[in-house]
Amino acid sequence: MTWPELQQEVEPLEITFPPSTAEIVYQLWSKVYAPGRLYLGGTWYDVELRQRGDGAREHPKHSWKTRHPTGGETHLGAPGAGSWAARTRNYLAEYLDGGYLSDPFAYGLMRGAGVRSPRWRFVTLDVNGEHQGVYVEVQEPDDKHFLRDQGFHADSTTYRCGLRDCEMKLSPPASYQGQWEKETNEAAPWDDLWTFLRELNRTPEHEFPAWLETRFDVPRLVRMYAVAILISWSGIDDSGSYLVHDAATGKWSFVPWDLNNARLVYWRGLSPTGTPNWHDAIPTYTLYDPATLGVAADKSERYGVTAHPPFVVLFQRLWDAPALRARVLDEVEEMLDGAFSPAEAYPRVEALHALIAQPLQRDPWVRQDLAAASVRFLQEYVRRRAEFLRAEIPRERRRGEGGLVVNAVGPGFVELYNREDAPRDLGGLTLTSNLRDRLQTPLPAGTVVPARGKVTLPFTPGADGGEVGVFDAGTQLPLDVTFYAPLGGKTYARVPDGAESWGWR
């Protein structure tokens, strides 16, 4: 992969609106559009506008969204400023990012990897005559302009993950989560999404890689997840990312959004000498990612509920398929030797900062001490993350070797197999038929699985297929998980016992 070409200049934009619009758009959680004007590409346009973002609305520097009042019309910015034709435009304040570099770096890496992901550019923005500083404009993914620009068929269908729920699960959203949203072809049935999600959650292990190849743009998915690992994308459940069902190929694509929820962000609360967090687990937002336990604790406190640790089923299944996991790790290593290497990433970071060095001096909201340290911070993240990944990749390549595993699921039972040379007591472990309830059933202490042997336990399989997992009750991390199709009276098992291959007995 190669880094995409950068814009040549930073375009100054303006939005204005009357007091009647201000009364609407400055209501904290309002998503109602109201009349205003946009100065773009040297021309004033009548537009509809509103604030955008969730938590960003509580910041003193506001993020904005504008759109042309007529559905088929588009605006285009100044030449050389990195603009694109669009009806709807997103201006991200990036108030919490100390140097405004994280989104441009992350989206650039996605696009350089060939992932169908939003375009971006730096702009400055004045609001009703008051200069608000540097913004990052990010392309709107939920309309047909995006589909055409990204090479999808114009009649493709776009869905957006529900609020705080990009898990792609079959169970209903939790009380603090929202439903999927349909962004294009809204009047058409939703059957394609429900079918995809059911198959994603119920295709048995041995059929999953072939199923994914027929249903998904796998090469781009692999590269997207590789980039997610590089940037430590840590807010995927809250991201509001998109699934696009291409009308031409029949395949699905994952379009990432909200990449500034990542560990490479230079958070505003850090000091000018602060160091980045570079050691998040490689399989981000899977059951193997311990950081999601903290996500659940935070949501429980914030929303007054008992939240479950979130994970993305698509990512979990990708990581549990040895050949697919190897492809992701191969891509990560290739990027570590290329675009994410100091030789290529450091100049990219410096070039991003150079684009906004002058506009930053007039920015009323940025912390100037953090902006001055932002290049050092992001370059340090790149170096430390690369060192961490190179050390951890060999361990991830061996994931699935050894240990206690689910060996079979059958009518009324589950079978566990001990791959080790020593007996294993089941004390301190749990068994679950719901991977969002990791501690569902404590396993009996004193029940011992012999070395290279197995034990059978009572278990009620789902009539429509399901999932089963064995977890460590202390760490709440899995020893093994399995997805299975409807059994139809048969037993789904590892063949032979303890192997990575599966089949029907």
PDB file of C-alpha atoms in Angstrom, residues 145-420:
ATOM      1  CA  HIS A 145     -22.909  10.039  -3.781  1.00  0.00           C
ATOM      2  CA  PHE A 146     -20.628   8.033  -1.501  1.00  0.00           C
ATOM      3  CA  LEU A 147     -21.593   4.767  -3.189  1.00  0.00           C
ATOM      4  CA  ARG A 148     -20.703   6.050  -6.648  1.00  0.00           C
ATOM      5  CA  ASP A 149     -17.505   7.698  -5.453  1.00  0.00           C
ATOM      6  CA  GLN A 150     -16.308   4.520  -3.717  1.00  0.00           C
ATOM      7  CA  GLY A 151     -16.998   2.205  -6.652  1.00  0.00           C
ATOM      8  CA  PHE A 152     -20.209   0.619  -5.394  1.00  0.00           C
ATOM      9  CA  HIS A 153     -23.236   0.251  -7.654  1.00  0.00           C
ATOM     10  CA  ALA A 154     -25.465   3.301  -7.205  1.00  0.00           C
ATOM     11  CA  ASP A 155     -28.423   1.086  -6.231  1.00  0.00           C
ATOM     12  CA  SER A 156     -26.514  -0.586  -3.387  1.00  0.00           C
ATOM     13  CA  THR A 157     -28.067  -0.672   0.070  1.00  0.00           C
ATOM     14  CA  THR A 158     -26.370   0.968   3.044  1.00  0.00           C
ATOM     15  CA  TYR A 159     -27.092   0.098   6.673  1.00  0.00           C
ATOM     16  CA  ARG A 160     -25.681   1.816   9.733  1.00  0.00           C
ATOM     17  CA  CYS A 161     -24.928   0.111  13.031  1.00  0.00           C
ATOM     18  CA  GLY A 162     -27.276   1.051  15.828  1.00  0.00           C
ATOM     19  CA  LEU A 163     -26.334   3.422  18.632  1.00  0.00           C
ATOM     20  CA  ARG A 164     -23.566   1.823  20.734  1.00  0.00           C
ATOM     21  CA  ASP A 165     -24.111  -1.458  18.900  1.00  0.00           C
ATOM     22  CA  CYS A 166     -21.882  -2.488  16.022  1.00  0.00           C
ATOM     23  CA  GLU A 167     -21.747  -6.059  17.344  1.00  0.00           C
ATOM     24  CA  MET A 168     -23.649  -7.703  14.453  1.00  0.00           C
ATOM     25  CA  LYS A 169     -25.394 -10.016  16.893  1.00  0.00           C
ATOM     26  CA  LEU A 170     -28.783 -11.713  16.543  1.00  0.00           C
ATOM     27  CA  SER A 171     -30.066 -10.830  20.001  1.00  0.00           C
ATOM     28  CA  PRO A 172     -32.007  -7.564  20.438  1.00  0.00           C
ATOM     29  CA  PRO A 173     -30.107  -4.406  21.379  1.00  0.00           C
ATOM     30  CA  ALA A 174     -29.490  -3.862  25.082  1.00  0.00           C
ATOM     31  CA  SER A 175     -31.363  -1.036  26.807  1.00  0.00           C
ATOM     32  CA  TYR A 176     -28.501   1.396  26.148  1.00  0.00           C
ATOM     33  CA  GLN A 177     -28.170   0.406  22.472  1.00  0.00           C
ATOM     34  CA  GLY A 178     -30.078   1.357  19.330  1.00  0.00           C
ATOM     35  CA  GLN A 179     -31.467  -0.419  16.284  1.00  0.00           C
ATOM     36  CA  TRP A 180     -29.829  -0.676  12.867  1.00  0.00           C
ATOM     37  CA  GLU A 181     -30.626   2.210  10.520  1.00  0.00           C
ATOM     38  CA  LYS A 182     -31.184   1.979   6.777  1.00  0.00           C
ATOM     39  CA  GLU A 183     -29.590   4.838   4.845  1.00  0.00           C
ATOM     40  CA  THR A 184     -30.341   4.037   1.177  1.00  0.00           C
ATOM     41  CA  ASN A 185     -33.225   2.204  -0.513  1.00  0.00           C
ATOM     42  CA  GLU A 186     -35.204   2.875   2.641  1.00  0.00           C
ATOM     43  CA  ALA A 187     -38.513   1.659   1.204  1.00  0.00           C
ATOM     44  CA  ALA A 188     -37.155  -1.778   0.235  1.00  0.00           C
ATOM     45  CA  PRO A 189     -37.360  -4.748   2.631  1.00  0.00           C
ATOM     46  CA  TRP A 190     -34.590  -5.373   5.152  1.00  0.00           C
ATOM     47  CA  ASP A 191     -34.426  -9.092   4.391  1.00  0.00           C
ATOM     48  CA  ASP A 192     -30.859  -8.962   3.060  1.00  0.00           C
ATOM     49  CA  LEU A 193     -29.500  -7.615   6.367  1.00  0.00           C
ATOM     50  CA  TRP A 194     -31.403 -10.111   8.526  1.00  0.00           C
ATOM     51  CA  THR A 195     -30.295 -12.998   6.313  1.00  0.00           C
ATOM     52  CA  PHE A 196     -26.680 -11.855   6.421  1.00  0.00           C
ATOM     53  CA  LEU A 197     -26.670 -11.490  10.211  1.00  0.00           C
ATOM     54  CA  ARG A 198     -28.286 -14.868  10.722  1.00  0.00           C
ATOM     55  CA  GLU A 199     -25.777 -16.598   8.460  1.00  0.00           C
ATOM     56  CA  LEU A 200     -22.893 -14.715  10.090  1.00  0.00           C
ATOM     57  CA  ASN A 201     -23.964 -16.002  13.501  1.00  0.00           C
ATOM     58  CA  ARG A 202     -25.069 -19.506  12.519  1.00  0.00           C
ATOM     59  CA  THR A 203     -22.752 -20.740   9.763  1.00  0.00           C
ATOM     60  CA  PRO A 204     -20.745 -23.589  11.333  1.00  0.00           C
ATOM     61  CA  GLU A 205     -17.010 -23.266  11.826  1.00  0.00           C
ATOM     62  CA  HIS A 206     -15.892 -25.501   8.962  1.00  0.00           C
ATOM     63  CA  GLU A 207     -18.120 -23.690   6.448  1.00  0.00           C
ATOM     64  CA  PHE A 208     -17.436 -20.134   7.596  1.00  0.00           C
ATOM     65  CA  PRO A 209     -14.363 -19.218   5.474  1.00  0.00           C
ATOM     66  CA  ALA A 210     -16.041 -20.332   2.237  1.00  0.00           C
ATOM     67  CA  TRP A 211     -19.298 -18.636   3.249  1.00  0.00           C
ATOM     68  CA  LEU A 212     -17.467 -15.374   3.945  1.00  0.00           C
ATOM     69  CA  GLU A 213     -15.774 -15.444   0.527  1.00  0.00           C
ATOM     70  CA  THR A 214     -19.172 -15.651  -1.184  1.00  0.00           C
ATOM     71  CA  ARG A 215     -20.858 -12.984   0.969  1.00  0.00           C
ATOM     72  CA  PHE A 216     -18.172 -10.402   1.744  1.00  0.00           C
ATOM     73  CA  ASP A 217     -15.426  -8.379   0.093  1.00  0.00           C
ATOM     74  CA  VAL A 218     -12.834 -10.380   2.042  1.00  0.00           C
ATOM     75  CA  PRO A 219      -9.599  -8.764   0.760  1.00  0.00           C
ATOM     76  CA  ARG A 220     -10.785  -5.310   1.839  1.00  0.00           C
ATOM     77  CA  LEU A 221     -12.176  -6.698   5.112  1.00  0.00           C
ATOM     78  CA  VAL A 222      -8.792  -8.242   5.893  1.00  0.00           C
ATOM     79  CA  ARG A 223      -6.982  -4.972   5.165  1.00  0.00           C
ATOM     80  CA  MET A 224      -9.530  -2.942   7.116  1.00  0.00           C
ATOM     81  CA  TYR A 225      -9.039  -5.128  10.190  1.00  0.00           C
ATOM     82  CA  ALA A 226      -5.262  -4.946   9.775  1.00  0.00           C
ATOM     83  CA  VAL A 227      -5.466  -1.141   9.878  1.00  0.00           C
ATOM     84  CA  ALA A 228      -7.813  -1.327  12.890  1.00  0.00           C
ATOM     85  CA  ILE A 229      -5.089  -3.330  14.656  1.00  0.00           C
ATOM     86  CA  LEU A 230      -2.370  -0.845  13.715  1.00  0.00           C
ATOM     87  CA  ILE A 231      -4.294   2.190  14.993  1.00  0.00           C
ATOM     88  CA  SER A 232      -5.766   0.345  18.023  1.00  0.00           C
ATOM     89  CA  TRP A 233      -9.326   1.216  16.996  1.00  0.00           C
ATOM     90  CA  SER A 234     -10.916   1.066  20.428  1.00  0.00           C
ATOM     91  CA  GLY A 235     -14.463   2.389  20.059  1.00  0.00           C
ATOM     92  CA  ILE A 236     -15.918   0.135  17.403  1.00  0.00           C
ATOM     93  CA  ASP A 237     -19.163  -0.612  19.242  1.00  0.00           C
ATOM     94  CA  ASP A 238     -19.872   3.137  19.439  1.00  0.00           C
ATOM     95  CA  SER A 239     -18.603   3.933  15.956  1.00  0.00           C
ATOM     96  CA  GLY A 240     -21.814   3.940  13.925  1.00  0.00           C
ATOM     97  CA  SER A 241     -19.968   2.186  11.101  1.00  0.00           C
ATOM     98  CA  TYR A 242     -21.714   0.968   7.961  1.00  0.00           C
ATOM     99  CA  LEU A 243     -22.469  -2.204   6.021  1.00  0.00           C
ATOM    100  CA  VAL A 244     -22.941  -1.774   2.276  1.00  0.00           C
ATOM    101  CA  HIS A 245     -24.627  -4.504   0.216  1.00  0.00           C
ATOM    102  CA  ASP A 246     -23.318  -3.991  -3.313  1.00  0.00           C
ATOM    103  CA  ALA A 247     -26.078  -4.312  -5.903  1.00  0.00           C
ATOM    104  CA  ALA A 248     -23.562  -5.310  -8.595  1.00  0.00           C
ATOM    105  CA  THR A 249     -21.559  -8.035  -6.829  1.00  0.00           C
ATOM    106  CA  GLY A 250     -24.041  -9.121  -4.166  1.00  0.00           C
ATOM    107  CA  LYS A 251     -21.245  -8.871  -1.601  1.00  0.00           C
ATOM    108  CA  TRP A 252     -21.110  -6.897   1.628  1.00  0.00           C
ATOM    109  CA  SER A 253     -18.477  -4.355   2.679  1.00  0.00           C
ATOM    110  CA  PHE A 254     -17.672  -2.886   6.083  1.00  0.00           C
ATOM    111  CA  VAL A 255     -17.210   0.902   5.917  1.00  0.00           C
ATOM    112  CA  PRO A 256     -15.414   2.172   9.043  1.00  0.00           C
ATOM    113  CA  TRP A 257     -16.484   5.367  10.770  1.00  0.00           C
ATOM    114  CA  ASP A 258     -15.438   7.333  13.845  1.00  0.00           C
ATOM    115  CA  LEU A 259     -11.768   6.357  13.680  1.00  0.00           C
ATOM    116  CA  ASN A 260     -10.842   9.009  16.234  1.00  0.00           C
ATOM    117  CA  ASN A 261     -11.916   6.546  18.917  1.00  0.00           C
ATOM    118  CA  ALA A 262      -8.487   4.941  18.777  1.00  0.00           C
ATOM    119  CA  ARG A 263      -5.462   4.734  21.057  1.00  0.00           C
ATOM    120  CA  LEU A 264      -3.336   6.868  18.755  1.00  0.00           C
ATOM    121  CA  VAL A 265      -5.403   9.953  19.636  1.00  0.00           C
ATOM    122  CA  TYR A 266      -3.473  12.594  21.589  1.00  0.00           C
ATOM    123  CA  TRP A 267      -6.210  13.127  24.154  1.00  0.00           C
ATOM    124  CA  ARG A 268      -6.652  16.704  25.304  1.00  0.00           C
ATOM    125  CA  GLY A 269      -6.208  15.776  28.968  1.00  0.00           C
ATOM    126  CA  LEU A 270      -2.654  14.507  28.456  1.00  0.00           C
ATOM    127  CA  SER A 271       0.470  16.571  29.050  1.00  0.00           C
ATOM    128  CA  PRO A 272       2.912  17.793  26.379  1.00  0.00           C
ATOM    129  CA  THR A 273       5.248  14.995  27.483  1.00  0.00           C
ATOM    130  CA  GLY A 274       2.499  12.360  27.638  1.00  0.00           C
ATOM    131  CA  THR A 275       3.030   8.923  26.134  1.00  0.00           C
ATOM    132  CA  PRO A 276       0.534   7.004  23.994  1.00  0.00           C
ATOM    133  CA  ASN A 277      -1.212   3.755  24.859  1.00  0.00           C
ATOM    134  CA  TRP A 278       0.203   1.285  22.354  1.00  0.00           C
ATOM    135  CA  HIS A 279      -0.394  -2.139  23.911  1.00  0.00           C
ATOM    136  CA  ASP A 280      -4.038  -2.990  23.150  1.00  0.00           C
ATOM    137  CA  ALA A 281      -4.601  -6.630  22.207  1.00  0.00           C
ATOM    138  CA  ILE A 282      -4.180  -7.488  18.541  1.00  0.00           C
ATOM    139  CA  PRO A 283      -7.659  -9.036  18.026  1.00  0.00           C
ATOM    140  CA  THR A 284      -9.491  -5.796  18.798  1.00  0.00           C
ATOM    141  CA  TYR A 285     -13.180  -6.016  19.725  1.00  0.00           C
ATOM    142  CA  THR A 286     -13.208  -9.789  19.898  1.00  0.00           C
ATOM    143  CA  LEU A 287     -13.817 -11.895  22.988  1.00  0.00           C
ATOM    144  CA  TYR A 288     -10.030 -12.056  23.340  1.00  0.00           C
ATOM    145  CA  ASP A 289      -9.750  -8.287  23.833  1.00  0.00           C
ATOM    146  CA  PRO A 290      -9.591  -7.529  27.592  1.00  0.00           C
ATOM    147  CA  ALA A 291     -10.139  -3.815  26.944  1.00  0.00           C
ATOM    148  CA  THR A 292     -13.822  -4.514  26.257  1.00  0.00           C
ATOM    149  CA  LEU A 293     -14.271  -5.424  29.937  1.00  0.00           C
ATOM    150  CA  GLY A 294     -13.434  -1.820  30.754  1.00  0.00           C
ATOM    151  CA  VAL A 295     -15.830  -0.653  28.046  1.00  0.00           C
ATOM    152  CA  ALA A 296     -18.622  -2.624  29.739  1.00  0.00           C
ATOM    153  CA  ALA A 297     -17.750  -1.208  33.161  1.00  0.00           C
ATOM    154  CA  ASP A 298     -17.812   2.324  31.773  1.00  0.00           C
ATOM    155  CA  LYS A 299     -21.195   1.802  30.112  1.00  0.00           C
ATOM    156  CA  SER A 300     -22.614   0.246  33.274  1.00  0.00           C
ATOM    157  CA  GLU A 301     -21.656   3.319  35.271  1.00  0.00           C
ATOM    158  CA  ARG A 302     -22.659   5.830  32.609  1.00  0.00           C
ATOM    159  CA  TYR A 303     -26.091   4.395  31.817  1.00  0.00           C
ATOM    160  CA  GLY A 304     -26.994   2.787  35.151  1.00  0.00           C
ATOM    161  CA  VAL A 305     -27.240  -0.725  33.686  1.00  0.00           C
ATOM    162  CA  THR A 306     -25.333  -3.992  33.717  1.00  0.00           C
ATOM    163  CA  ALA A 307     -23.633  -3.739  30.343  1.00  0.00           C
ATOM    164  CA  HIS A 308     -22.040  -6.686  28.568  1.00  0.00           C
ATOM    165  CA  PRO A 309     -18.490  -6.566  27.167  1.00  0.00           C
ATOM    166  CA  PRO A 310     -19.053  -5.805  23.471  1.00  0.00           C
ATOM    167  CA  PHE A 311     -17.472  -7.727  20.636  1.00  0.00           C
ATOM    168  CA  VAL A 312     -18.043  -7.733  16.874  1.00  0.00           C
ATOM    169  CA  VAL A 313     -19.196 -11.145  15.637  1.00  0.00           C
ATOM    170  CA  LEU A 314     -17.625 -10.544  12.220  1.00  0.00           C
ATOM    171  CA  PHE A 315     -14.227  -9.865  13.804  1.00  0.00           C
ATOM    172  CA  GLN A 316     -14.549 -12.809  16.195  1.00  0.00           C
ATOM    173  CA  ARG A 317     -15.259 -15.244  13.409  1.00  0.00           C
ATOM    174  CA  LEU A 318     -12.515 -13.778  11.250  1.00  0.00           C
ATOM    175  CA  TRP A 319     -10.030 -14.322  14.076  1.00  0.00           C
ATOM    176  CA  ASP A 320     -11.216 -17.854  14.905  1.00  0.00           C
ATOM    177  CA  ALA A 321     -10.640 -19.040  11.323  1.00  0.00           C
ATOM    178  CA  PRO A 322      -6.901 -19.875  11.179  1.00  0.00           C
ATOM    179  CA  ALA A 323      -6.437 -19.107   7.479  1.00  0.00           C
ATOM    180  CA  LEU A 324      -8.281 -15.783   7.709  1.00  0.00           C
ATOM    181  CA  ARG A 325      -6.415 -14.807  10.856  1.00  0.00           C
ATOM    182  CA  ALA A 326      -3.138 -15.544   9.083  1.00  0.00           C
ATOM    183  CA  ARG A 327      -4.161 -13.270   6.196  1.00  0.00           C
ATOM    184  CA  VAL A 328      -4.829 -10.392   8.589  1.00  0.00           C
ATOM    185  CA  LEU A 329      -1.501 -10.882  10.350  1.00  0.00           C
ATOM    186  CA  ASP A 330       0.286 -11.065   6.999  1.00  0.00           C
ATOM    187  CA  GLU A 331      -1.250  -7.700   6.074  1.00  0.00           C
ATOM    188  CA  VAL A 332      -0.238  -6.216   9.424  1.00  0.00           C
ATOM    189  CA  GLU A 333       3.356  -7.336   8.907  1.00  0.00           C
ATOM    190  CA  GLU A 334       3.403  -5.976   5.368  1.00  0.00           C
ATOM    191  CA  MET A 335       2.169  -2.590   6.606  1.00  0.00           C
ATOM    192  CA  LEU A 336       4.718  -2.624   9.439  1.00  0.00           C
ATOM    193  CA  ASP A 337       7.405  -2.967   6.782  1.00  0.00           C
ATOM    194  CA  GLY A 338       5.776  -0.353   4.554  1.00  0.00           C
ATOM    195  CA  ALA A 339       3.308   2.447   5.262  1.00  0.00           C
ATOM    196  CA  PHE A 340       3.417   2.016   9.059  1.00  0.00           C
ATOM    197  CA  SER A 341       7.217   1.909   9.212  1.00  0.00           C
ATOM    198  CA  PRO A 342       9.104   4.936  10.579  1.00  0.00           C
ATOM    199  CA  ALA A 343      10.543   5.517   7.110  1.00  0.00           C
ATOM    200  CA  GLU A 344       7.064   6.099   5.657  1.00  0.00           C
ATOM    201  CA  ALA A 345       4.812   6.954   8.612  1.00  0.00           C
ATOM    202  CA  TYR A 346       7.040   9.612  10.191  1.00  0.00           C
ATOM    203  CA  PRO A 347       7.156  11.816   7.058  1.00  0.00           C
ATOM    204  CA  ARG A 348       3.395  11.373   6.692  1.00  0.00           C
ATOM    205  CA  VAL A 349       2.809  12.641  10.234  1.00  0.00           C
ATOM    206  CA  GLU A 350       5.126  15.593   9.628  1.00  0.00           C
ATOM    207  CA  ALA A 351       3.373  16.436   6.356  1.00  0.00           C
ATOM    208  CA  LEU A 352      -0.044  16.363   8.031  1.00  0.00           C
ATOM    209  CA  HIS A 353       1.118  18.758  10.719  1.00  0.00           C
ATOM    210  CA  ALA A 354       2.806  21.031   8.176  1.00  0.00           C
ATOM    211  CA  LEU A 355      -0.514  21.468   6.347  1.00  0.00           C
ATOM    212  CA  ILE A 356      -2.115  23.047   9.415  1.00  0.00           C
ATOM    213  CA  ALA A 357       0.905  24.631  11.111  1.00  0.00           C
ATOM    214  CA  GLN A 358      -0.162  28.157  10.109  1.00  0.00           C
ATOM    215  CA  PRO A 359      -3.935  27.713  10.706  1.00  0.00           C
ATOM    216  CA  LEU A 360      -3.190  26.255  14.153  1.00  0.00           C
ATOM    217  CA  GLN A 361      -1.693  29.578  15.237  1.00  0.00           C
ATOM    218  CA  ARG A 362      -5.130  31.216  14.877  1.00  0.00           C
ATOM    219  CA  ASP A 363      -7.107  28.297  16.328  1.00  0.00           C
ATOM    220  CA  PRO A 364      -8.962  29.546  19.444  1.00  0.00           C
ATOM    221  CA  TRP A 365      -9.638  26.062  20.831  1.00  0.00           C
ATOM    222  CA  VAL A 366      -6.523  23.943  20.346  1.00  0.00           C
ATOM    223  CA  ARG A 367      -4.048  23.535  23.193  1.00  0.00           C
ATOM    224  CA  GLN A 368      -0.948  24.987  21.589  1.00  0.00           C
ATOM    225  CA  ASP A 369       1.400  22.972  23.818  1.00  0.00           C
ATOM    226  CA  LEU A 370      -0.233  19.730  22.670  1.00  0.00           C
ATOM    227  CA  ALA A 371      -0.290  20.808  19.032  1.00  0.00           C
ATOM    228  CA  ALA A 372       3.452  21.468  19.244  1.00  0.00           C
ATOM    229  CA  ALA A 373       4.005  17.973  20.674  1.00  0.00           C
ATOM    230  CA  SER A 374       1.528  16.164  18.411  1.00  0.00           C
ATOM    231  CA  VAL A 375       4.060  15.026  15.805  1.00  0.00           C
ATOM    232  CA  ARG A 376       6.303  13.546  18.499  1.00  0.00           C
ATOM    233  CA  PHE A 377       3.327  11.829  20.157  1.00  0.00           C
ATOM    234  CA  LEU A 378       1.994  10.164  16.998  1.00  0.00           C
ATOM    235  CA  GLN A 379       5.444   9.111  15.840  1.00  0.00           C
ATOM    236  CA  GLU A 380       6.065   7.586  19.257  1.00  0.00           C
ATOM    237  CA  TYR A 381       2.779   5.700  18.972  1.00  0.00           C
ATOM    238  CA  VAL A 382       3.826   4.315  15.587  1.00  0.00           C
ATOM    239  CA  ARG A 383       7.188   3.149  16.930  1.00  0.00           C
ATOM    240  CA  ARG A 384       5.899   1.604  20.137  1.00  0.00           C
ATOM    241  CA  ARG A 385       2.866  -0.010  18.506  1.00  0.00           C
ATOM    242  CA  ALA A 386       5.077  -1.561  15.841  1.00  0.00           C
ATOM    243  CA  GLU A 387       7.432  -2.979  18.474  1.00  0.00           C
ATOM    244  CA  PHE A 388       4.492  -4.396  20.417  1.00  0.00           C
ATOM    245  CA  LEU A 389       2.880  -5.961  17.359  1.00  0.00           C
ATOM    246  CA  ARG A 390       6.078  -7.590  16.158  1.00  0.00           C
ATOM    247  CA  ALA A 391       6.476  -9.206  19.587  1.00  0.00           C
ATOM    248  CA  GLU A 392       2.848 -10.372  19.798  1.00  0.00           C
ATOM    249  CA  ILE A 393       2.184 -11.583  16.250  1.00  0.00           C
ATOM    250  CA  PRO A 394       3.935 -14.966  16.719  1.00  0.00           C
ATOM    251  CA  ARG A 395       1.686 -15.656  19.720  1.00  0.00           C
ATOM    252  CA  GLU A 396      -1.436 -14.787  17.736  1.00  0.00           C
ATOM    253  CA  ARG A 397      -0.349 -17.082  14.920  1.00  0.00           C
ATOM    254  CA  ARG A 398      -0.405 -19.915  17.475  1.00  0.00           C
ATOM    255  CA  ARG A 399      -3.823 -19.018  18.886  1.00  0.00           C
ATOM    256  CA  GLY A 400      -5.974 -22.122  19.171  1.00  0.00           C
ATOM    257  CA  GLU A 401      -3.126 -24.432  20.059  1.00  0.00           C
ATOM    258  CA  GLY A 402      -3.336 -26.349  23.344  1.00  0.00           C
ATOM    259  CA  GLY A 403      -5.652 -25.712  26.266  1.00  0.00           C
ATOM    260  CA  LEU A 404      -9.206 -26.778  27.020  1.00  0.00           C
ATOM    261  CA  VAL A 405     -11.559 -26.538  24.052  1.00  0.00           C
ATOM    262  CA  VAL A 406     -15.167 -27.131  23.118  1.00  0.00           C
ATOM    263  CA  ASN A 407     -14.919 -30.459  21.325  1.00  0.00           C
ATOM    264  CA  ALA A 408     -18.534 -31.196  20.419  1.00  0.00           C
ATOM    265  CA  VAL A 409     -22.079 -29.869  20.718  1.00  0.00           C
ATOM    266  CA  GLY A 410     -24.885 -32.397  20.527  1.00  0.00           C
ATOM    267  CA  PRO A 411     -28.488 -32.964  21.597  1.00  0.00           C
ATOM    268  CA  GLY A 412     -28.466 -32.262  25.331  1.00  0.00           C
ATOM    269  CA  PHE A 413     -24.707 -32.087  25.833  1.00  0.00           C
ATOM    270  CA  VAL A 414     -21.436 -30.292  25.236  1.00  0.00           C
ATOM    271  CA  GLU A 415     -18.105 -32.073  25.183  1.00  0.00           C
ATOM    272  CA  LEU A 416     -14.848 -30.503  26.368  1.00  0.00           C
ATOM    273  CA  TYR A 417     -11.426 -31.795  25.330  1.00  0.00           C
ATOM    274  CA  ASN A 418      -8.123 -31.245  27.141  1.00  0.00           C
ATOM    275  CA  ARG A 419      -5.263 -30.843  24.672  1.00  0.00           C
ATOM    276  CA  GLU A 420      -2.647 -30.699  27.437  1.00  0.00           C
TER     277      GLU A 420
END
